[in-house]
């Protein structure tokens, strides 16, 4: 009998699974705690392993770099920036703690790297300064990103050794609401060569590579495919997810494609509104496979509506192959993105 793990892996390999998979139901997920990158829990001015100060308060949707933080005045000074040594971290105990509840038999597993290349760069110096240096200091920026990529690759190797996940989810946002945050040509010149090394490192360790990039990133889809991305999330609707999946589903697994900002995560959104949006997107996106029904949710209660819709949609598909699903979750499960909704 096929397992949920085998079923979701079919989607990651650009096939049509027996039923619609979801990371919410079919994946174990963690941000590794061997080191502190960003804020761990709520608090003011938490200093991470890079020396970056973070603020995170109840009700905030996510952690924010403390205003005024400057680890770099400009990228030409990057050689003065001390990188932490991942070899000194307690990987063994962190992995035991972070994976204690993982169900490796029935679910896939992923470890999230929360700050990629551009994101880590602008935590050191601010978004505006980082954007300026992309244009005015491409040589120094390339050298800095090369150093950062090597650092991330060593982390990836250690994650594989101690966590042994099926997949790495690598965060790096390149888009805002309407446009890329840099020109496509700048991205090709500075980001793509380093991402190529990272993707190759992930694949070299026998893991899948899933990239998380918010905002409008449709102009980069063919670049992502050229780099060998296995999957892309959250595929916000400004990218026209249906058209992208229809055109590229043989080369890339799409994760998401829901209207989070307008409906699912909108303050005051009702259960009924969420169910209607989830059902509509699942019916639209699921045929043909190479798709995973997972909205990257800020409000954990979205998970209850998602489970309700998926169990209803998938039941005839399960009956057809004789699959007996585990009991449907009745309590909202928090994830790495829902911290701001905790009491």
Coordinates of C-alpha atoms in Angstrom, one line a residue:
X1 CA 0.0 0.0 0.0
X2 CA 1.3 3.4 -0.9
X3 CA 2.2 5.8 1.9
X4 CA 1.5 9.5 2.1
X5 CA 5.3 9.9 1.9
X6 CA 5.5 8.1 -1.4
X7 CA 2.5 10.0 -2.7
X8 CA 3.9 13.5 -2.0
X9 CA 7.2 12.5 -3.5
X10 CA 5.4 11.8 -6.8
X11 CA 4.5 15.4 -6.9
X12 CA 8.1 16.5 -6.2
X13 CA 9.2 14.3 -9.1
X14 CA 6.7 16.1 -11.4
X15 CA 4.2 13.3 -11.5
X16 CA 0.5 13.1 -10.7
X17 CA 0.1 11.6 -7.3
X18 CA -2.8 9.3 -6.3
X19 CA -4.3 12.1 -4.2
X20 CA -3.6 15.7 -3.5
X21 CA -0.7 16.0 -1.0
X22 CA 0.0 18.8 1.4
X23 CA 3.0 19.7 3.5
X24 CA 0.6 20.5 6.4
X25 CA -0.4 16.9 6.5
X26 CA 2.4 15.0 4.9
X27 CA 5.6 16.7 5.9
X28 CA 7.8 17.1 9.0
X29 CA 9.3 20.6 9.1
X30 CA 11.9 22.4 11.3
X31 CA 14.2 25.3 11.4
X32 CA 17.4 23.8 12.8
X33 CA 18.3 25.0 16.3
X34 CA 22.0 24.2 16.2
X35 CA 22.6 27.9 15.9
X36 CA 20.5 31.0 16.4
X37 CA 19.8 32.8 13.1
X38 CA 17.1 35.5 13.6
X39 CA 15.1 35.6 16.8
X40 CA 14.3 32.5 18.9
X41 CA 11.1 33.3 20.7
X42 CA 9.8 36.7 21.6
X43 CA 12.1 39.5 22.9
X44 CA 13.9 42.7 22.2
X45 CA 17.4 43.0 20.7
X46 CA 18.2 39.3 20.4
X47 CA 21.7 38.9 19.0
X48 CA 22.1 36.0 16.6
X49 CA 25.2 34.0 15.5
X50 CA 26.1 36.7 12.9
X51 CA 25.8 39.5 15.5
X52 CA 22.6 40.8 14.0
X53 CA 20.1 42.2 16.5
X54 CA 16.4 41.1 16.1
X55 CA 13.1 42.2 17.6
X56 CA 10.1 39.9 17.8
X57 CA 7.0 40.9 19.8
X58 CA 3.6 39.0 20.3
X59 CA 1.3 39.9 17.4
X60 CA 4.1 40.6 14.9
X61 CA 3.8 38.4 11.8
X62 CA 7.6 37.8 11.9
X63 CA 10.9 38.7 13.3
X64 CA 12.4 42.0 12.3
X65 CA 16.0 43.3 12.3
X66 CA 16.3 45.9 15.1
X67 CA 16.1 49.4 13.5
X68 CA 19.6 50.9 13.2
X69 CA 21.4 47.6 13.1
X70 CA 24.4 47.8 10.8
X71 CA 26.9 44.9 10.7
X72 CA 28.2 46.3 7.3
X73 CA 28.3 49.9 6.2
X74 CA 28.8 48.8 2.6
X75 CA 29.7 45.5 1.0
X76 CA 33.3 46.4 0.3
X77 CA 33.9 45.9 4.0
X78 CA 32.7 42.3 4.0
X79 CA 36.1 40.8 4.8
X80 CA 35.9 42.5 8.2
X81 CA 32.6 40.6 9.0
X82 CA 33.3 37.5 11.1
X83 CA 31.2 34.5 10.1
X84 CA 30.3 31.9 12.8
X85 CA 31.9 28.5 12.7
X86 CA 29.2 25.9 12.1
X87 CA 31.6 23.1 13.1
X88 CA 31.4 24.3 16.7
X89 CA 27.7 24.0 17.0
X90 CA 26.0 21.1 18.9
X91 CA 24.4 19.5 15.9
X92 CA 23.9 16.1 17.4
X93 CA 21.7 17.3 20.3
X94 CA 20.0 19.9 18.2
X95 CA 19.0 17.3 15.6
X96 CA 17.8 14.9 18.3
X97 CA 15.6 17.6 19.7
X98 CA 14.3 19.0 16.4
X99 CA 13.4 15.7 14.8
X100 CA 12.1 13.9 17.9
X101 CA 8.5 13.8 16.6
X102 CA 9.3 13.1 12.9
X103 CA 7.4 10.3 11.2
X104 CA 10.0 9.3 8.6
X105 CA 8.0 6.3 7.4
X106 CA 4.8 8.1 6.4
X107 CA 6.0 11.7 5.8
X108 CA 8.7 13.5 4.0
X109 CA 11.0 15.8 6.0
X110 CA 12.5 19.2 5.4
X111 CA 14.9 21.6 7.1
X112 CA 14.4 25.3 6.5
X113 CA 17.3 27.7 6.0
X114 CA 15.6 30.9 6.8
X115 CA 18.0 33.5 5.3
X116 CA 19.5 32.8 1.9
X117 CA 21.8 35.1 -0.1
X118 CA 20.1 38.4 -0.7
X119 CA 18.1 38.1 2.6
X120 CA 21.3 37.5 4.6
X121 CA 23.0 40.4 2.9
X122 CA 20.4 42.9 3.7
X123 CA 20.1 41.8 7.4
X124 CA 23.7 43.0 7.7
X125 CA 23.2 46.4 6.1
X126 CA 19.6 47.2 5.3
X127 CA 17.6 46.6 2.1
X128 CA 18.3 50.0 0.5
X129 CA 22.0 49.8 1.1
X130 CA 22.1 46.2 -0.2
X131 CA 20.2 47.1 -3.3
X132 CA 22.6 50.0 -4.0
X133 CA 25.6 47.8 -3.6
X134 CA 24.2 45.3 -6.1
X135 CA 24.4 48.1 -8.7
X136 CA 27.5 50.0 -7.6
X137 CA 29.7 47.3 -6.2
X138 CA 29.0 44.2 -8.2
X139 CA 32.6 42.9 -7.8
X140 CA 32.6 43.1 -4.0
X141 CA 29.0 41.8 -3.8
X142 CA 30.0 38.8 -5.9
X143 CA 32.9 38.1 -3.5
X144 CA 30.7 38.4 -0.5
X145 CA 28.0 36.2 -1.9
X146 CA 30.6 33.6 -2.8
X147 CA 31.7 33.5 0.9
X148 CA 28.1 33.3 2.1
X149 CA 27.3 30.5 -0.4
X150 CA 30.3 28.5 0.9
X151 CA 29.1 29.0 4.4
X152 CA 25.6 27.8 3.5
X153 CA 26.9 24.8 1.7
X154 CA 28.8 23.7 4.8
X155 CA 25.6 24.1 6.8
X156 CA 23.8 22.0 4.2
X157 CA 26.4 19.2 4.6
X158 CA 26.0 19.2 8.3
X159 CA 22.2 19.3 8.1
X160 CA 22.4 16.2 6.0
X161 CA 24.8 14.4 8.4
X162 CA 22.8 15.1 11.5
X163 CA 19.2 15.7 10.4
X164 CA 19.1 13.6 7.2
X165 CA 16.0 15.2 5.7
X166 CA 14.5 14.5 2.3
X167 CA 14.6 18.1 1.4
X168 CA 16.1 21.6 2.1
X169 CA 13.8 24.6 1.9
X170 CA 16.0 27.6 1.1
X171 CA 14.5 31.0 1.8
X172 CA 15.5 34.0 -0.4
X173 CA 13.0 36.6 -1.5
X174 CA 13.5 38.3 -4.8
X175 CA 10.2 40.0 -5.4
X176 CA 7.8 42.5 -4.0
X177 CA 4.1 43.0 -4.8
X178 CA 4.5 44.1 -8.4
X179 CA 8.2 43.7 -9.5
X180 CA 11.4 41.9 -8.8
X181 CA 13.5 43.7 -6.2
X182 CA 16.4 43.8 -8.6
X183 CA 16.6 43.5 -12.4
X184 CA 16.6 40.1 -13.9
X185 CA 20.1 40.8 -15.3
X186 CA 21.5 41.7 -11.9
X187 CA 19.9 38.5 -10.4
X188 CA 21.5 36.5 -13.2
X189 CA 24.9 38.0 -12.7
X190 CA 25.1 37.9 -8.9
X191 CA 22.6 35.5 -7.4
X192 CA 22.3 32.7 -10.0
X193 CA 26.0 31.6 -10.0
X194 CA 25.9 31.2 -6.2
X195 CA 22.5 29.5 -6.2
X196 CA 23.8 27.0 -8.7
X197 CA 26.5 25.9 -6.2
X198 CA 23.9 25.6 -3.4
X199 CA 21.4 23.6 -5.5
X200 CA 24.3 21.3 -6.6
X201 CA 25.4 20.8 -3.0
X202 CA 21.8 19.9 -2.0
X203 CA 21.5 17.4 -4.8
X204 CA 25.0 16.1 -4.1
X205 CA 23.8 15.2 -0.6
X206 CA 20.9 13.3 -2.1
X207 CA 18.2 15.8 -1.0
X208 CA 15.5 17.7 -2.9
X209 CA 15.9 21.5 -3.2
X210 CA 12.8 23.6 -2.6
X211 CA 13.0 27.4 -2.9
X212 CA 10.9 29.8 -0.9
X213 CA 10.5 33.2 -2.6
X214 CA 7.7 35.6 -1.9
X215 CA 6.3 38.3 -4.1
X216 CA 6.4 38.6 -7.9
X217 CA 9.0 36.2 -9.2
X218 CA 7.4 35.0 -12.4
X219 CA 10.2 36.4 -14.7
X220 CA 12.7 34.0 -12.9
X221 CA 10.8 30.8 -13.3
X222 CA 12.8 29.6 -16.3
X223 CA 16.0 30.6 -14.5
X224 CA 14.9 28.4 -11.5
X225 CA 14.3 25.5 -13.8
X226 CA 17.7 26.0 -15.4
X227 CA 19.3 25.8 -11.9
X228 CA 17.5 22.5 -11.2
X229 CA 15.1 23.6 -8.5
X230 CA 12.8 20.7 -7.6
X231 CA 10.0 22.9 -6.1
X232 CA 9.0 26.5 -5.6
X233 CA 6.8 28.0 -2.9
X234 CA 4.6 29.9 -2.0
X235 CA 3.7 30.9 -5.5
X236 CA 1.6 33.9 -4.6
X237 CA -1.3 34.6 -6.9
X238 CA 0.3 37.8 -8.4
X239 CA 2.4 35.3 -10.4
X240 CA -0.7 33.7 -12.1
X241 CA 0.1 30.2 -10.6
X242 CA -2.3 28.3 -12.8
X243 CA -0.7 29.5 -16.0
X244 CA 2.8 28.8 -14.6
X245 CA 1.9 25.3 -13.6
X246 CA 0.2 24.6 -16.9
X247 CA 3.4 25.7 -18.8
X248 CA 6.1 24.4 -16.5
X249 CA 4.7 21.4 -14.5
X250 CA 7.0 18.9 -16.2
X251 CA 10.0 20.8 -14.9
X252 CA 9.1 22.2 -11.6
X253 CA 6.8 21.2 -8.7
X254 CA 4.7 24.1 -7.5
X255 CA 3.8 24.4 -3.8
X256 CA 0.9 26.8 -3.0
X257 CA -0.8 29.3 -5.3
X258 CA -3.4 30.4 -2.9
X259 CA -4.7 33.9 -2.2
X260 CA -3.1 34.3 1.3
X261 CA -3.1 38.1 1.4
X262 CA -6.6 38.7 0.1
X263 CA -8.4 35.8 1.8
X264 CA -6.6 33.2 3.9
X265 CA -4.5 35.4 6.1
X266 CA -6.7 38.5 5.8
X267 CA -7.6 39.7 9.3
X268 CA -11.1 38.7 10.1
X269 CA -11.4 36.1 7.3
X270 CA -14.0 33.5 8.2
X271 CA -13.8 29.8 8.1
X272 CA -16.3 29.7 5.2
X273 CA -14.2 32.2 3.2
X274 CA -11.1 30.2 3.7
X275 CA -12.8 26.9 2.8
X276 CA -14.2 28.5 -0.5
X277 CA -10.7 29.8 -1.5
X278 CA -9.0 26.5 -0.6
X279 CA -11.5 24.4 -2.5
X280 CA -11.4 26.6 -5.5
X281 CA -7.6 26.5 -5.8
X282 CA -7.4 22.8 -5.2
X283 CA -9.9 22.0 -7.9
X284 CA -8.0 24.4 -10.2
X285 CA -4.4 23.4 -9.5
X286 CA -4.5 19.7 -8.6
X287 CA -5.2 18.1 -12.1
X288 CA -2.0 17.0 -13.7
X289 CA 0.0 16.7 -10.5
X290 CA 3.4 18.3 -9.9
X291 CA 1.6 20.4 -7.3
X292 CA 1.3 20.4 -3.5
X293 CA -1.7 22.0 -1.8
X294 CA 0.1 24.0 0.9
X295 CA -0.6 27.7 1.6
X296 CA 2.3 29.1 3.6
X297 CA 0.1 30.2 6.5
X298 CA 0.6 32.8 9.1
X299 CA -2.6 31.9 11.0
X300 CA -2.5 28.3 12.1
X301 CA -6.3 28.0 12.0
X302 CA -6.0 27.9 8.2
X303 CA -4.7 24.4 8.7
X304 CA -8.1 23.3 10.0
X305 CA -9.9 24.6 7.0
X306 CA -7.2 23.1 4.7
X307 CA -7.5 19.6 6.3
X308 CA -11.3 19.8 6.0
X309 CA -11.2 20.5 2.3
X310 CA -8.4 18.0 1.6
X311 CA -10.1 15.2 3.4
X312 CA -13.4 15.9 1.5
X313 CA -11.6 16.2 -1.9
X314 CA -9.3 13.2 -1.4
X315 CA -11.8 10.7 0.1
X316 CA -13.0 9.4 -3.3
X317 CA -9.4 9.1 -4.5
X318 CA -8.5 7.2 -1.3
X319 CA -11.5 4.9 -1.7
X320 CA -10.4 4.1 -5.3
X321 CA -7.0 2.8 -4.2
X322 CA -8.0 1.4 -0.8
X323 CA -6.0 3.9 1.2
X324 CA -7.0 4.5 4.8
X325 CA -6.0 8.0 5.9
X326 CA -5.0 8.8 9.4
X327 CA -7.6 10.6 11.5
X328 CA -8.2 14.2 10.4
X329 CA -6.6 16.8 12.6
X330 CA -9.1 18.6 14.8
X331 CA -6.7 21.1 16.4
X332 CA -4.7 23.8 14.6
X333 CA -1.0 22.8 14.4
X334 CA 1.5 25.7 14.7
X335 CA 4.4 25.8 12.2
X336 CA 7.5 27.8 11.8
X337 CA 5.6 30.7 10.2
X338 CA 2.8 31.0 12.8
X339 CA 4.7 32.3 15.8
X340 CA 3.1 35.7 15.7
X341 CA -0.3 34.2 16.3
X342 CA 0.6 32.6 19.5
X343 CA -1.0 34.0 22.6

